[in-house]
Short mmCIF file of C-alpha atoms and ligand atoms in Angstrom, two decimals:
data_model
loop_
_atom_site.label_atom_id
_atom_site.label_comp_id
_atom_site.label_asym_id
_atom_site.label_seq_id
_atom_site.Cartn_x
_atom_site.Cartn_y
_atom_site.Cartn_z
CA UNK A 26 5.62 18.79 8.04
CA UNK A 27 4.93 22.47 8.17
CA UNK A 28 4.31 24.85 5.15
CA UNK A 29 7.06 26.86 5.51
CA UNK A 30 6.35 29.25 2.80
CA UNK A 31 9.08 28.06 0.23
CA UNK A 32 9.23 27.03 -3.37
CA UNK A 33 9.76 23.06 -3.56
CA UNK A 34 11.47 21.76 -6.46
CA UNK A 35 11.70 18.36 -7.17
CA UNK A 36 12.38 15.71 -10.19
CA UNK A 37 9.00 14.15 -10.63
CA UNK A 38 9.64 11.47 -13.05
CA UNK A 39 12.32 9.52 -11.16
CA UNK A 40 15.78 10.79 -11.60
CA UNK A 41 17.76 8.12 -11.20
CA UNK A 42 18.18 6.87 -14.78
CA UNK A 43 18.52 8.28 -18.04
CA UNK A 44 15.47 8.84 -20.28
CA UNK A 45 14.22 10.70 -22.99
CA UNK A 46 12.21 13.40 -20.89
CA UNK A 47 12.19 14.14 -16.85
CA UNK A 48 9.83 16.29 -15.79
CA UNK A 49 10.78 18.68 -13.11
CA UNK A 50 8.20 20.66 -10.93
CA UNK A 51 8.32 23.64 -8.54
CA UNK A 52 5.93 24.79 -6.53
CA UNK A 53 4.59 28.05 -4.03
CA UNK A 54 6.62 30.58 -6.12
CA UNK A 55 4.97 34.29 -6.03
CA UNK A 56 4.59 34.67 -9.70
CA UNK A 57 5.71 32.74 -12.60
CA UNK A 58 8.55 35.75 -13.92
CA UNK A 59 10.35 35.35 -10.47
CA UNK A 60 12.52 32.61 -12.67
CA UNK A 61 12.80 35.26 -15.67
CA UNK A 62 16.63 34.83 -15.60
CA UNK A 63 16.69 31.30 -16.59
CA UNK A 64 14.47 31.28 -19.55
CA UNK A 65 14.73 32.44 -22.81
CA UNK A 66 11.49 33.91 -23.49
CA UNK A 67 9.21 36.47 -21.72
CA UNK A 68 7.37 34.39 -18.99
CA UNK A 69 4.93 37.63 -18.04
CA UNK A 70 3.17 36.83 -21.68
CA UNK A 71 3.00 32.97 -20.97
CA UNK A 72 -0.52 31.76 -20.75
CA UNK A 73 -1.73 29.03 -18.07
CA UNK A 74 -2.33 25.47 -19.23
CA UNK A 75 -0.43 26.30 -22.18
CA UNK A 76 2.76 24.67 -22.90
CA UNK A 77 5.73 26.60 -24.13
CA UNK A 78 9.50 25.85 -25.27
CA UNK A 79 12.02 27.68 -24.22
CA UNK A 80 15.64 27.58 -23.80
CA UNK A 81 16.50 27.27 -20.41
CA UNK A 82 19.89 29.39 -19.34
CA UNK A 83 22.67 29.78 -16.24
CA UNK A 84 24.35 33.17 -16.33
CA UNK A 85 23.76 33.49 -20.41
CA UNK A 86 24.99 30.12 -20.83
CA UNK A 87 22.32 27.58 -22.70
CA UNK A 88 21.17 25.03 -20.33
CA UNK A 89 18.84 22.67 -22.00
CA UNK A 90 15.85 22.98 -24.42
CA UNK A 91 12.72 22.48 -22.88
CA UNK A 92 9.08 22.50 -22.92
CA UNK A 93 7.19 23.92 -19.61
CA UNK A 94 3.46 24.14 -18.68
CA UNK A 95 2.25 27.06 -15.85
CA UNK A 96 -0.36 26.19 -14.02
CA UNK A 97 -1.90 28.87 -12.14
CA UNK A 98 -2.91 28.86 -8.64
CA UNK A 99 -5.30 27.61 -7.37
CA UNK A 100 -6.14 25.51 -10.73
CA UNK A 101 -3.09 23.18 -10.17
CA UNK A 102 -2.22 19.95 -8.61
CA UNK A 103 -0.97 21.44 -5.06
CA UNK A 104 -3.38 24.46 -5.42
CA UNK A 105 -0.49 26.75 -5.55
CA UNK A 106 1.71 28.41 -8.50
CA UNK A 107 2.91 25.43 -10.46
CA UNK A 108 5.59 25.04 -13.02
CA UNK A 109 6.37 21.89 -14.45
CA UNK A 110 9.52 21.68 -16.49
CA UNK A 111 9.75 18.85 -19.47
CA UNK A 112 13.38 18.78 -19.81
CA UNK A 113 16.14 16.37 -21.75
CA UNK A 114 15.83 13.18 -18.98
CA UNK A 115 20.11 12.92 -18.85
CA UNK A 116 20.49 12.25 -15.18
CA UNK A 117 23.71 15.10 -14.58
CA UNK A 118 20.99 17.46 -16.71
CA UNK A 119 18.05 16.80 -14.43
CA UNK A 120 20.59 17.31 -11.51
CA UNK A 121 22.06 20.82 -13.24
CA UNK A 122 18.69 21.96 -13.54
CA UNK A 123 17.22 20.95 -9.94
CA UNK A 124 20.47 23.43 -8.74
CA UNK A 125 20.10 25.58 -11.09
CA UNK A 126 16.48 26.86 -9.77
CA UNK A 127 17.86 26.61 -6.17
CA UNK A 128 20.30 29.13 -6.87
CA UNK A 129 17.30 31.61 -5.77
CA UNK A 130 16.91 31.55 -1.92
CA UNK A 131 13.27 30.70 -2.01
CA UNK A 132 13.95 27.56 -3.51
CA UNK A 133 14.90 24.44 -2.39
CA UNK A 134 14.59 20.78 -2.97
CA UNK A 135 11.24 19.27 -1.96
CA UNK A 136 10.65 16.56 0.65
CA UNK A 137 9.44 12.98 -0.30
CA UNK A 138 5.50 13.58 -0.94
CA UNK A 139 5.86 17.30 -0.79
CA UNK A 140 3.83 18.27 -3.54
CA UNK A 141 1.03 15.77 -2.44
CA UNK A 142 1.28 17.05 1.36
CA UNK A 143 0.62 20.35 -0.38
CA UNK A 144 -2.28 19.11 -2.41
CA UNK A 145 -3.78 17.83 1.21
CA UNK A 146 -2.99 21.55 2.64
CA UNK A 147 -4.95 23.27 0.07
CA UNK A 148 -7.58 20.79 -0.35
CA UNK A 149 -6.67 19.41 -3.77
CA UNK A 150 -6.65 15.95 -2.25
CA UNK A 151 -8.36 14.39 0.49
CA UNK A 152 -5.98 12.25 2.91
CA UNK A 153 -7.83 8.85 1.40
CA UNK A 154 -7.01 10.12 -1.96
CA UNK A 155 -3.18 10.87 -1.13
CA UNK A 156 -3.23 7.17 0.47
CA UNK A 157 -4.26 6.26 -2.83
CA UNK A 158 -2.07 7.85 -4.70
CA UNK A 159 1.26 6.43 -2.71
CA UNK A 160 -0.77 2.49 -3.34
CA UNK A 161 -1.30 3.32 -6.70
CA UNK A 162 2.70 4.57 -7.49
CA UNK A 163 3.82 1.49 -5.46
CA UNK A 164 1.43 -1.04 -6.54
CA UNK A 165 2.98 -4.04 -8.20
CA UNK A 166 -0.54 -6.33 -7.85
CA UNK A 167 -3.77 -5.64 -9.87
CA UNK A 168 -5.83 -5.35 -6.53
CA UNK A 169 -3.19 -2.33 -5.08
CA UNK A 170 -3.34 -0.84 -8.37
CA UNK A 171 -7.09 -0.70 -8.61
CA UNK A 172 -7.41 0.28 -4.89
CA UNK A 173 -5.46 3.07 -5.09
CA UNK A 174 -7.45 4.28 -7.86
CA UNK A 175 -10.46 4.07 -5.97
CA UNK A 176 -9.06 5.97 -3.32
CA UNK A 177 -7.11 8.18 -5.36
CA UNK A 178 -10.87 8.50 -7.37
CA UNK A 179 -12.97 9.02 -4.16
CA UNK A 180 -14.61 5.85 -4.23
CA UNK A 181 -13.45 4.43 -0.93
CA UNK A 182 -13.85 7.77 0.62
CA UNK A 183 -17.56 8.14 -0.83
CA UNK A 184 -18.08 4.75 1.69
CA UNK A 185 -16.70 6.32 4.19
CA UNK A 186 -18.74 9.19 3.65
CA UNK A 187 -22.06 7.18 3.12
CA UNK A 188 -21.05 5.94 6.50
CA UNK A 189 -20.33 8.92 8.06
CA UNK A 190 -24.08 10.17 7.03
CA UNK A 191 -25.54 6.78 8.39
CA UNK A 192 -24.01 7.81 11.60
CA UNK A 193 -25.14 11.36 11.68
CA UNK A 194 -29.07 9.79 11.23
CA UNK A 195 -28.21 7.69 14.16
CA UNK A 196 -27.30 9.98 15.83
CA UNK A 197 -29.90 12.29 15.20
CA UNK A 198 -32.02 10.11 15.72
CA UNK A 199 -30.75 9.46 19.31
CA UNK A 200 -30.25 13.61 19.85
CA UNK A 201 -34.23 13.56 19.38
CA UNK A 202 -35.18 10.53 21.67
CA UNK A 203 -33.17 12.83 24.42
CA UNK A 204 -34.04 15.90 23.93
CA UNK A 205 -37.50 16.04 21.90
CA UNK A 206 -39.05 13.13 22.61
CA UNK A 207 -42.37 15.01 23.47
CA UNK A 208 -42.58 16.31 20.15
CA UNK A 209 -41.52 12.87 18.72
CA UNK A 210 -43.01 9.93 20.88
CA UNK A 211 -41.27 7.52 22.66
CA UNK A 212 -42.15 4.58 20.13
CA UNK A 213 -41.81 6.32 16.96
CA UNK A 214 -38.42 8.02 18.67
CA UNK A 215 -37.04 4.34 19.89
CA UNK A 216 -37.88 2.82 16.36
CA UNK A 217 -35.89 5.41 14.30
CA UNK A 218 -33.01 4.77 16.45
CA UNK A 219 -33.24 0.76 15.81
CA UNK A 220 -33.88 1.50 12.27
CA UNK A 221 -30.74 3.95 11.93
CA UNK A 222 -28.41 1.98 13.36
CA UNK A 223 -29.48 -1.40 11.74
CA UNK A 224 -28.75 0.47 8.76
CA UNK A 225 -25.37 1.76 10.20
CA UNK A 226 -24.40 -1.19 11.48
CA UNK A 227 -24.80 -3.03 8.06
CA UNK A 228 -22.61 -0.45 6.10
CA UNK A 229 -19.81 -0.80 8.67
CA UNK A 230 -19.36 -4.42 8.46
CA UNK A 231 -19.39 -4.46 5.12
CA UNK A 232 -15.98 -2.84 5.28
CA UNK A 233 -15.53 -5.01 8.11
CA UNK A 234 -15.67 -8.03 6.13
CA UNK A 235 -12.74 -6.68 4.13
CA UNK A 236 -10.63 -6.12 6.56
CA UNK A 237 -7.79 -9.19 6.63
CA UNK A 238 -4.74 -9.16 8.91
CA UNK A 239 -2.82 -10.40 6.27
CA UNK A 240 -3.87 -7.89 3.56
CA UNK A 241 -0.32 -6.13 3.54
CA UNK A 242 1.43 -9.58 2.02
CA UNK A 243 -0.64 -8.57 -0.71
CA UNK A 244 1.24 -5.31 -1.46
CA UNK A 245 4.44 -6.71 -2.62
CA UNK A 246 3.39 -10.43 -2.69
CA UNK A 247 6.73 -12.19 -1.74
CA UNK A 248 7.29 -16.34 -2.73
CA UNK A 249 9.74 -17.41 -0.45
CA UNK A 250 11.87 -21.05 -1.28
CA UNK A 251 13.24 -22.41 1.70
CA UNK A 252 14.54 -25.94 2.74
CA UNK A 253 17.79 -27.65 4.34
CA UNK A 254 20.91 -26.84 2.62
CA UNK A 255 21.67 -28.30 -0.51
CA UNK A 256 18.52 -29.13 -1.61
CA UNK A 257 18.38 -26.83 -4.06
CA UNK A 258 17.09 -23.48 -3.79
CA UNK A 259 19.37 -21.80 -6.07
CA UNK A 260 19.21 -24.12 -8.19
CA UNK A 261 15.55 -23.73 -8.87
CA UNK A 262 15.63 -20.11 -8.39
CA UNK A 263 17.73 -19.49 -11.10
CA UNK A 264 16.38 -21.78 -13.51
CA UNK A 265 12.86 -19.87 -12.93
CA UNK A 266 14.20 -16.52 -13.62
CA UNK A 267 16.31 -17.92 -16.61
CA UNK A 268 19.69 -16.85 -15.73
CA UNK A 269 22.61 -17.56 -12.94
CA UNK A 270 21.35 -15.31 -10.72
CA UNK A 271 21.99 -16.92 -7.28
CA UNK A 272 25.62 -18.58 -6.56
CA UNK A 273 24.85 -23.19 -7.04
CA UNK A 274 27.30 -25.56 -5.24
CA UNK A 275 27.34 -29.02 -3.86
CA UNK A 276 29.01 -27.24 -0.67
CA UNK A 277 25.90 -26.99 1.73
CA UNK A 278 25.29 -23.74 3.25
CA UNK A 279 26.43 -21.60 0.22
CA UNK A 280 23.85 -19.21 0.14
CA UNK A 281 24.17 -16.75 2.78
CA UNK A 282 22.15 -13.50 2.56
CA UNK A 283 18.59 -14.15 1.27
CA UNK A 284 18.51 -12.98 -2.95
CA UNK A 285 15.52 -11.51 -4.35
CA UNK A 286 14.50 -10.84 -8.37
CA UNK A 287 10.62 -9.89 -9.61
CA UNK A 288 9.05 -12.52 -11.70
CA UNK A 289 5.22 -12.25 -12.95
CA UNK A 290 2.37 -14.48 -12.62
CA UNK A 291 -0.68 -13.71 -14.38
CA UNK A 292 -0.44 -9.84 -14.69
CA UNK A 293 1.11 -9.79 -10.80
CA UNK A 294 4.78 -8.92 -9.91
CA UNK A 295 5.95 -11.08 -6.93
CA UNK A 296 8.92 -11.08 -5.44
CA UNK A 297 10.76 -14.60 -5.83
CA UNK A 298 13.33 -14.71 -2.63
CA UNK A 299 15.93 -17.90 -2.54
CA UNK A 300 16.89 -17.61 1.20
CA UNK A 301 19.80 -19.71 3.14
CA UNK A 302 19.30 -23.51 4.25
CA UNK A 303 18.08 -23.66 7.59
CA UNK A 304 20.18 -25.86 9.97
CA UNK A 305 22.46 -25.69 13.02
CA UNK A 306 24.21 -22.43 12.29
CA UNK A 307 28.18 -23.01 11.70
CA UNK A 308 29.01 -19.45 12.09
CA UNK A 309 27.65 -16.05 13.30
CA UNK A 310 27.02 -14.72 9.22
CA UNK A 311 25.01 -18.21 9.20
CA UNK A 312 23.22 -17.98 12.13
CA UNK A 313 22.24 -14.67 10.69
CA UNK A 314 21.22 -15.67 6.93
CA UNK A 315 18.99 -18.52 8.82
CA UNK A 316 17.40 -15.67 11.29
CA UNK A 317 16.26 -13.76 7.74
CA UNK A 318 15.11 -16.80 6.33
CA UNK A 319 12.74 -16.93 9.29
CA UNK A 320 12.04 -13.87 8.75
CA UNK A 321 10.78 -13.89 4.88
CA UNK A 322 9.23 -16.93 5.62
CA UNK A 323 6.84 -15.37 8.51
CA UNK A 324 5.81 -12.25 6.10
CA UNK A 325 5.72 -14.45 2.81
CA UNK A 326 2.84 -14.62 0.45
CA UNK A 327 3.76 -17.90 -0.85
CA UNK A 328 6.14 -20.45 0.72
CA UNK A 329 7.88 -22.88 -0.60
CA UNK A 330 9.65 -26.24 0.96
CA UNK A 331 12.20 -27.60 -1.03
CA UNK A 332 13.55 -31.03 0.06
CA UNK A 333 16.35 -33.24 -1.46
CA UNK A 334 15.00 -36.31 -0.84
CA UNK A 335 18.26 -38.14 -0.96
CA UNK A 336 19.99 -36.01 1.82
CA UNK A 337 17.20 -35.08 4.52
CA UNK A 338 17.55 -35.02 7.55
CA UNK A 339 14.22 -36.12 9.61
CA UNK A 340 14.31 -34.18 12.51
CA UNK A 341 15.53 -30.87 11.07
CA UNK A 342 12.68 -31.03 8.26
CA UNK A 343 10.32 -32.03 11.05
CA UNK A 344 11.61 -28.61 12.33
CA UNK A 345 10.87 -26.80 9.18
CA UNK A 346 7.69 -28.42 8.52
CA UNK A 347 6.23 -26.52 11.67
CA UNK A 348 5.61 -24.08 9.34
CA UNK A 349 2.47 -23.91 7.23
CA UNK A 350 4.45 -23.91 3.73
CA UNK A 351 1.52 -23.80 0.55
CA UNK A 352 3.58 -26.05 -1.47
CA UNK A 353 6.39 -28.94 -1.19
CA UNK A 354 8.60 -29.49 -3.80
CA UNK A 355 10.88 -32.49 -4.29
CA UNK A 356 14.20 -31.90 -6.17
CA UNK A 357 16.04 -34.42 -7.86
CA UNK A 358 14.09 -36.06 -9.53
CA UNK A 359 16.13 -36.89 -12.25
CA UNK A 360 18.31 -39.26 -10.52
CA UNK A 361 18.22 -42.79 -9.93
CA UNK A 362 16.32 -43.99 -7.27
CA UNK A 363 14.33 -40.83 -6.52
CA UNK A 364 11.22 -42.89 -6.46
CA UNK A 365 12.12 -45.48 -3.38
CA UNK A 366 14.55 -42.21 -1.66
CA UNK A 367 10.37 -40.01 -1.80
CA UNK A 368 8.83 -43.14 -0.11
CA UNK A 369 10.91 -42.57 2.83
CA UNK A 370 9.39 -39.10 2.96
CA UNK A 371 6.15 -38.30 5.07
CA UNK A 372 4.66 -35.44 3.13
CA UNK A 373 1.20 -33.60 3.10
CA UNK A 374 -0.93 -30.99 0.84
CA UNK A 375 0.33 -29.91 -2.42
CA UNK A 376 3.66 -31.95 -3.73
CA UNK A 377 6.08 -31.10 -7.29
CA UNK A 378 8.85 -33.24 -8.40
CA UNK A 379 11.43 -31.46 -10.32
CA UNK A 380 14.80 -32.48 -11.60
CA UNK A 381 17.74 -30.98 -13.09
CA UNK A 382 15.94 -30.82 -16.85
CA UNK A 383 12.78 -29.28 -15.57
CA UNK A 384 12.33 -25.76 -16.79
CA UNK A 385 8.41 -25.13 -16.83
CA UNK A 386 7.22 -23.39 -13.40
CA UNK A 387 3.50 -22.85 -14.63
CA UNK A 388 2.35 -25.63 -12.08
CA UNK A 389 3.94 -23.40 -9.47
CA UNK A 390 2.61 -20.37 -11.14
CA UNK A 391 -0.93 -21.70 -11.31
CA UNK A 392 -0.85 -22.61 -7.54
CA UNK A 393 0.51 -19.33 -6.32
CA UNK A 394 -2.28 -17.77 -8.86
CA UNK A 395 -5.02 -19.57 -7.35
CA UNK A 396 -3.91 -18.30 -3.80
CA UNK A 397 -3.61 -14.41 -4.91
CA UNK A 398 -7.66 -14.92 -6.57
CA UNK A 399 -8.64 -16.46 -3.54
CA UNK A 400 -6.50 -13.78 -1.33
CA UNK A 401 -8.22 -10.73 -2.98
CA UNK A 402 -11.82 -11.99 -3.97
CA UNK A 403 -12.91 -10.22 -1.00
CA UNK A 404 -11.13 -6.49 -2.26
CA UNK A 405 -8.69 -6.65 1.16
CA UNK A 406 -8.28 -3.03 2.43
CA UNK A 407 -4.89 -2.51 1.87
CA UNK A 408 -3.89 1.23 3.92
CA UNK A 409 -2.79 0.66 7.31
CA UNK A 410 -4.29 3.26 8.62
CA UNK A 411 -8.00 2.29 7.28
CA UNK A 412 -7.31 -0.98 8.70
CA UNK A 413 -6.55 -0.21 12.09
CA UNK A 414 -9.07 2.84 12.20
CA UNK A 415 -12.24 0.01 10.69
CA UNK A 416 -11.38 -1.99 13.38
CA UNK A 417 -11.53 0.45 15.92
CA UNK A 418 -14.93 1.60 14.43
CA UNK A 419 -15.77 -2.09 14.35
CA UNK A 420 -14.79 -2.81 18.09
CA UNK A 421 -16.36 0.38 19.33
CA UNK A 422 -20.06 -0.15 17.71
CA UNK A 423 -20.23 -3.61 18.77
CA UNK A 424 -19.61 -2.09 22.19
CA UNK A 425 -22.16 0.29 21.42
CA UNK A 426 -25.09 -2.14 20.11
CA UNK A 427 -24.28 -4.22 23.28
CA UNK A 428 -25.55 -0.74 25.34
CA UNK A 429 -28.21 -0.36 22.85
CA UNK A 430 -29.33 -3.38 23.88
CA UNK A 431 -29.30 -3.60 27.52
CA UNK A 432 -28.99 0.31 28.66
CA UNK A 433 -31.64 2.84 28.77
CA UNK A 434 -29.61 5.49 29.87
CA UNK A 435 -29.38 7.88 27.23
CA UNK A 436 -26.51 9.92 28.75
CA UNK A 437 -24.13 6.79 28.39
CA UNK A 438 -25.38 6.00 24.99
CA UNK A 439 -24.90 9.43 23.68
CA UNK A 440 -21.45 9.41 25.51
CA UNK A 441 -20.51 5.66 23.66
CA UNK A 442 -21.79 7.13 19.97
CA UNK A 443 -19.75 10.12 20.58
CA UNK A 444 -16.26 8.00 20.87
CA UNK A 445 -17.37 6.10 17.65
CA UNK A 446 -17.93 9.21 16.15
CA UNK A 447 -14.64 10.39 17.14
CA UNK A 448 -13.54 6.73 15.47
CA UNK A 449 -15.32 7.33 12.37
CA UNK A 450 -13.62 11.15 11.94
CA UNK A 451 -10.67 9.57 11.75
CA UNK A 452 -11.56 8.25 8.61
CA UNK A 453 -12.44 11.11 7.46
CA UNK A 454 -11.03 13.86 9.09
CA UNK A 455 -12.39 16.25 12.10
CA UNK A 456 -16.32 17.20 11.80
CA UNK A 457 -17.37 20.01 13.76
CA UNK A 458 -20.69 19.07 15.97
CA UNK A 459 -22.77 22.11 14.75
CA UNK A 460 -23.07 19.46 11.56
CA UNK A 461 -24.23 17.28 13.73
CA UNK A 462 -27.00 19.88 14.87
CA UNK A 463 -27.35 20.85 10.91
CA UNK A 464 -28.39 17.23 10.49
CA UNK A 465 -30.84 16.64 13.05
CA UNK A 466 -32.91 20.20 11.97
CA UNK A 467 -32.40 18.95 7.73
CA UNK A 468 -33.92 15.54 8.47
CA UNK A 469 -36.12 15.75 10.75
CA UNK A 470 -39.03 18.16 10.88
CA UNK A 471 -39.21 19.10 14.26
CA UNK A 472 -41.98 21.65 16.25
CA UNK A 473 -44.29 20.26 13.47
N1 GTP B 29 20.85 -33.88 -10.19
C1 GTP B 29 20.34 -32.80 -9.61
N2 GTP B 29 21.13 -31.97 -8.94
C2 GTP B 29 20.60 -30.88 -8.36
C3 GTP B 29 19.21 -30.58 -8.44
N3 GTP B 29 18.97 -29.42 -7.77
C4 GTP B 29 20.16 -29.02 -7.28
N4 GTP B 29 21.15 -29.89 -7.63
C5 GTP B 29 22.57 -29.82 -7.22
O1 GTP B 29 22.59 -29.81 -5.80
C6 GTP B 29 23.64 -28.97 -5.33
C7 GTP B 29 23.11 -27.91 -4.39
O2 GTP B 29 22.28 -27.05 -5.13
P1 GTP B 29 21.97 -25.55 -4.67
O3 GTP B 29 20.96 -25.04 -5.63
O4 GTP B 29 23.20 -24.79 -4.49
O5 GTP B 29 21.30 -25.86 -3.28
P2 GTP B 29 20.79 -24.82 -2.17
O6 GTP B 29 19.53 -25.37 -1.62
O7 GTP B 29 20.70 -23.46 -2.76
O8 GTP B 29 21.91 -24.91 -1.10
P3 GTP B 29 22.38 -23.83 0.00
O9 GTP B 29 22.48 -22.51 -0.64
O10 GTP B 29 23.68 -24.35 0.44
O11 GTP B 29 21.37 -23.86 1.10
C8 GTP B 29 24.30 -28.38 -6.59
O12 GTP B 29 25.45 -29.17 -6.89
C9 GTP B 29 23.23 -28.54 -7.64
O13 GTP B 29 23.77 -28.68 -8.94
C10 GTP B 29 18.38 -31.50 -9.18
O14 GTP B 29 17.16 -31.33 -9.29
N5 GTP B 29 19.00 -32.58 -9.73
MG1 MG B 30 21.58 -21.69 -2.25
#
């Protein structure tokens, strides 16, 4: 996305329901009286970081009566000219408003993350701290929530930084073995460079420890309740969000299209998905629904087998049981003969009975609890892109240590650390190699 020299306007509250206050911001503009027509006072005697009321007008006509803060660039949150609008949250008024500014040419409705792309173009934000930021907004788990405050905080970043520096002693440290190791000494040269990457190499798997390929179920943490038809999905599903949510009948295969609501556990918003029966599809909208059970199930956090124990088939639970649900839950269990029709069941790990009376899902809760404390005791990464780029690092220095070991050419070492330096920029962004250079004359006292 390229700067191109516009003012961005955008709602930055979330303008798609009414509330009391939306605030609306623009951004870029030359100077702060360029919008003159619109307001009701004199905006060339407005003071930054001061907030004002004003009425806001189209062609005379009163618009709204607001409250607005300028912030002056580059003291604001893009860097730039900032105006931040707190206006009367009425959805049609936000939208009036929003056109109302774009009726100047310069102006025109930002693009998703604008303002925070903007931020990253002038600085403001570092890209770990504008990961952080999009975690933090989206987070619906503690462990998102408090990650992308460390990012959005610098913490993460500060690792990455710590490691970067590790790496720039390393290689340093290797720079002087090649190139002054008169002046240095072999030994003394060859220790500093097992030293300094001992101490690299410890820092980076460290973050390699948190790295966990299944990190991203922990962003929106899904429980999935699957099972043959009829045996009750919807049934349970509604009963745990407390309302008739999901469509119940004794015809099997009535859910078709997987149904999802948010219910919390512990202080964590999951997302509870009833899903269709899985069987031999009657129909192509069947087939389908069974495909997207599949689906959720393969990507859920949580998954749950529900079995009526009175009407399962063997071979298509055997089927089902290929995969690795957390917990099995028996419904029914409120009607006669439940206890000889479980015997004929062969059933492993974690078991529930629950019948039509049963309204308390805390044993569930606790179980799916316990996985989600044992899922994030470790602090998972959660970005992506710090995943894939650790990795990388992680691949690359093992690679590395391997020629450490058993090479003594210097040329290919120096040629191996510069690709996992090229790794490691990535997590930080480009580096130009006179730092490099800077390093190796700040740390090390050379033509002593
Ligand atoms: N007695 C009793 N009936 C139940 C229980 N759970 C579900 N039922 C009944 O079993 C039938 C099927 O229930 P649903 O919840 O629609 O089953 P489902 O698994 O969602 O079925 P599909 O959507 O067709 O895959 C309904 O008539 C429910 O009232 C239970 O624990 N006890
Ligand atoms: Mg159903």
């Amino acid at each position: 996305m390229i700067h191109d020299g516009k003012t961005i306007i955008a709602c930055a509250s979330g303008a798609h329901a009414h509330a009391a206050i939306a605030v609306i911001r623009l951004s870029g503009f030359q100077q702060l009286s360029d919008f003159q027509s619109f307001f009701s006072l004199q905006l060339a005697l407005v003071k930054p970081r001061t907030m004002m009321r004003a009425n806001l007008a189209s062609n005379g006509e009163m618009v709204d009566d607001i409250c607005f803060c300028y912030f002056a660039a580059p003291a604001s949150y893009t860097g730039e000219n900032l105006l931040e609008l707190y206006v009367h949250g009425n959805t049609l008024n936000v939208e009036r408003i929003l056109a109302l500014f774009q009726t100047q040419k310069s102006v025109r409705l930002a693009r998703p993350g604008e303002f925070s792309l903007r931020a990253l173009q002038s600085k403001k934000l570092t890209l770990s701290q504008v990961e952080g930021l999009d975690l933090f907004l989206n987070a619906s788990t503690p462990l998102a929530l408090n990650q992308g405050m460390a990012l959005l905080h610098g913490d993460l970043h500060q690792a990455y930084l710590d490691l970067f520096v590790s790496y720039k002693h390393h290689k340093a440290a290797l720079e002087l073995l090649l190139d002054f190791h008169e002046d240095v000494g072999e030994e003394e040269g060859r220790a500093q460079l097992s030293e300094s990457w001992k101490s690299f190499f410890a820092q980076l798997g460290s973050l390699q420890k948190r790295l966990d390929p299944h990190s991203s179920r922990l962003l929106r943490p899904e429980i999935v309740i699957a099972g043959l038809p009829n045996a009750g999905k919807s049934t349970l599903f509604n009963r745990w969000l407390g309302e008739e949510r999901a469509i119940v009948s004794a015809q099997a295969g009535t859910t078709r299209d997987y149904i999802a609501e948010d219910v919390q556990i512990d202080g964590v918003t999951y997302r509870l998905v009833d899903t269709a029966g899985v069987r031999e599809a009657q129909d192509k909208i069947e087939s389908r629904g069974i495909e997207l059970t599949q689906q959720r199930l393969a990507r859920a956090f949580y998954s749950v087998l529900l079995i009526n124990p009175f009407e399962s088939d063997e071979n298509e639970l055997k089927q089902l049981m290929a995969h690795p649900f957390d917990l099995v839950v028996l419904t029914h269990a409120d009607c006669e003969g439940f206890s000889d029709a479980k015997k004929r069941l062969v059933l492993s790990g974690q078991t529930l009975f629950f019948g039509n009376k049963d309204n308390d899902f805390s044993a569930i809760g606790s179980f799916v609890n316990k996985k989600y404390v044992e899922a994030t005791a470790h602090s998972p990464i959660l970005q992506e892109r710090h995943k894939s780029v650790i990795s990388a690092c992680w691949l690359k220095s093992q690679a590395y240590q391997n020629t450490l070991q058993n090479q003594s050419d210097m040329a290919i070492l120096s040629h191996e650390l510069n690709t996992l330096g090229h790794c490691l920029q990535e997590l930080l962004g480009i580096v130009s190699p006179d730092e490099v250079l800077d390093h190796i004359f700040a740390n090390f006292c050379i033509g002593k």
